[in-house]
């Protein structure tokens, strides 16, 4: 029932986005001068001509900016409830009892939810021009966490793949090697390892108080 609801919701959202894209393309094609409301001075650097990414995108590629602005809504609408449902399913006692693979899938769905949350924040501040006033150290923390969760996702997939390979190719060893407790320790180790690898970003990045 839930999957059917998500399927219908995704189809409806995609249809609305495509209609908006077609209407926007017709409007832009009929009034090309409206897409260049900003006066570009070639003598100035880009950051003096455009004060935000959305201004820059609207000037050079308005259709792409429009697509990026509204299509990501579809991804967030499907992604957040989808990951939440996946986490609830794989973390239930009936599912992970004696099944260490469920631990990796639950960790992956939780990690991908964090990835979507960071992507939503960046879309709001960059594409939708929602004001963001960074504090000291906020950019360093954000970039470090962003890379950590991005690198952790394929590591969880790798751990799940190895666990399934052992279950199929080494069925007599899997009971001794794979366990719920060990899977939890591996997931924690993956997060700590990726955090350690990405920690230099905290040194390389700096926060601009002006945004």
mmCIF file of C-alpha atoms in Angstrom, residues 79-172:
data_model
loop_
_atom_site.group_PDB
_atom_site.id
_atom_site.type_symbol
_atom_site.label_atom_id
_atom_site.label_comp_id
_atom_site.label_asym_id
_atom_site.label_seq_id
_atom_site.Cartn_x
_atom_site.Cartn_y
_atom_site.Cartn_z
ATOM 1 C CA UNK A 79 13.919 9.939 -1.040
ATOM 2 C CA UNK A 80 13.001 10.991 2.500
ATOM 3 C CA UNK A 81 9.960 8.710 2.966
ATOM 4 C CA UNK A 82 11.669 5.929 1.008
ATOM 5 C CA UNK A 83 14.737 5.955 3.242
ATOM 6 C CA UNK A 84 12.576 6.224 6.351
ATOM 7 C CA UNK A 85 10.524 3.194 5.321
ATOM 8 C CA UNK A 86 13.680 1.246 4.445
ATOM 9 C CA UNK A 87 15.226 2.048 7.820
ATOM 10 C CA UNK A 88 12.085 1.018 9.706
ATOM 11 C CA UNK A 89 11.892 -2.255 7.766
ATOM 12 C CA UNK A 90 15.548 -3.271 8.068
ATOM 13 C CA UNK A 91 15.867 -2.208 11.711
ATOM 14 C CA UNK A 92 12.820 -4.171 12.867
ATOM 15 C CA UNK A 93 13.582 -7.123 15.140
ATOM 16 C CA UNK A 94 11.920 -9.621 12.840
ATOM 17 C CA UNK A 95 14.099 -8.512 9.929
ATOM 18 C CA UNK A 96 17.550 -8.197 11.474
ATOM 19 C CA UNK A 97 17.260 -11.129 13.894
ATOM 20 C CA UNK A 98 20.026 -13.469 12.756
ATOM 21 C CA UNK A 99 20.503 -11.434 9.556
ATOM 22 C CA UNK A 100 23.589 -9.239 9.692
ATOM 23 C CA UNK A 101 22.958 -7.971 6.150
ATOM 24 C CA UNK A 102 19.955 -6.033 7.470
ATOM 25 C CA UNK A 103 22.294 -3.983 9.671
ATOM 26 C CA UNK A 104 24.224 -2.709 6.636
ATOM 27 C CA UNK A 105 21.026 -1.841 4.757
ATOM 28 C CA UNK A 106 19.591 -0.015 7.774
ATOM 29 C CA UNK A 107 22.841 1.927 8.166
ATOM 30 C CA UNK A 108 22.830 2.732 4.438
ATOM 31 C CA UNK A 109 19.267 4.092 4.529
ATOM 32 C CA UNK A 110 20.072 6.210 7.592
ATOM 33 C CA UNK A 111 23.270 7.498 5.988
ATOM 34 C CA UNK A 112 21.460 8.358 2.743
ATOM 35 C CA UNK A 113 18.877 10.308 4.748
ATOM 36 C CA UNK A 114 21.687 12.506 6.057
ATOM 37 C CA UNK A 115 22.952 12.931 2.472
ATOM 38 C CA UNK A 116 19.485 14.069 1.379
ATOM 39 C CA UNK A 117 19.211 16.471 4.330
ATOM 40 C CA UNK A 118 22.521 18.115 3.418
ATOM 41 C CA UNK A 119 21.476 18.283 -0.248
ATOM 42 C CA UNK A 120 18.180 19.901 0.757
ATOM 43 C CA UNK A 121 20.045 22.499 2.824
ATOM 44 C CA UNK A 122 22.351 23.306 -0.099
ATOM 45 C CA UNK A 123 19.448 23.552 -2.526
ATOM 46 C CA UNK A 124 17.596 25.946 -0.236
ATOM 47 C CA UNK A 125 20.611 28.222 0.234
ATOM 48 C CA UNK A 126 22.040 28.027 -3.294
ATOM 49 C CA UNK A 127 19.119 27.521 -5.681
ATOM 50 C CA UNK A 128 16.231 28.998 -3.694
ATOM 51 C CA UNK A 129 18.290 31.851 -2.160
ATOM 52 C CA UNK A 130 17.222 31.100 1.414
ATOM 53 C CA UNK A 131 19.532 33.262 3.573
ATOM 54 C CA UNK A 132 22.214 31.428 5.528
ATOM 55 C CA UNK A 133 24.479 33.205 7.968
ATOM 56 C CA UNK A 134 27.483 30.968 8.664
ATOM 57 C CA UNK A 135 29.053 30.960 12.080
ATOM 58 C CA UNK A 136 32.664 30.245 12.933
ATOM 59 C CA UNK A 137 33.509 26.680 11.968
ATOM 60 C CA UNK A 138 30.151 25.938 10.310
ATOM 61 C CA UNK A 139 31.582 25.539 6.797
ATOM 62 C CA UNK A 140 34.392 23.304 8.046
ATOM 63 C CA UNK A 141 31.939 21.029 9.841
ATOM 64 C CA UNK A 142 29.475 20.994 6.939
ATOM 65 C CA UNK A 143 32.069 20.034 4.323
ATOM 66 C CA UNK A 144 33.597 17.361 6.548
ATOM 67 C CA UNK A 145 30.227 15.772 7.335
ATOM 68 C CA UNK A 146 29.152 16.009 3.686
ATOM 69 C CA UNK A 147 32.177 14.110 2.410
ATOM 70 C CA UNK A 148 31.981 11.625 5.290
ATOM 71 C CA UNK A 149 28.426 10.512 4.538
ATOM 72 C CA UNK A 150 29.048 10.520 0.778
ATOM 73 C CA UNK A 151 32.061 8.235 1.108
ATOM 74 C CA UNK A 152 30.335 6.055 3.705
ATOM 75 C CA UNK A 153 27.477 5.071 1.360
ATOM 76 C CA UNK A 154 29.588 2.962 -1.059
ATOM 77 C CA UNK A 155 31.449 1.506 1.922
ATOM 78 C CA UNK A 156 28.174 0.233 3.379
ATOM 79 C CA UNK A 157 27.303 -1.256 -0.010
ATOM 80 C CA UNK A 158 30.725 -2.923 -0.135
ATOM 81 C CA UNK A 159 30.287 -4.386 3.357
ATOM 82 C CA UNK A 160 26.841 -5.699 2.424
ATOM 83 C CA UNK A 161 28.235 -7.229 -0.789
ATOM 84 C CA UNK A 162 31.065 -8.984 1.053
ATOM 85 C CA UNK A 163 28.612 -10.320 3.636
ATOM 86 C CA UNK A 164 26.354 -11.720 0.899
ATOM 87 C CA UNK A 165 29.360 -13.203 -0.922
ATOM 88 C CA UNK A 166 30.380 -15.021 2.249
ATOM 89 C CA UNK A 167 26.830 -16.270 2.754
ATOM 90 C CA UNK A 168 26.726 -17.719 -0.777
ATOM 91 C CA UNK A 169 30.306 -18.857 -1.392
ATOM 92 C CA UNK A 170 31.339 -19.740 2.175
ATOM 93 C CA UNK A 171 28.096 -20.865 3.845
ATOM 94 C CA UNK A 172 29.883 -22.857 6.561
#
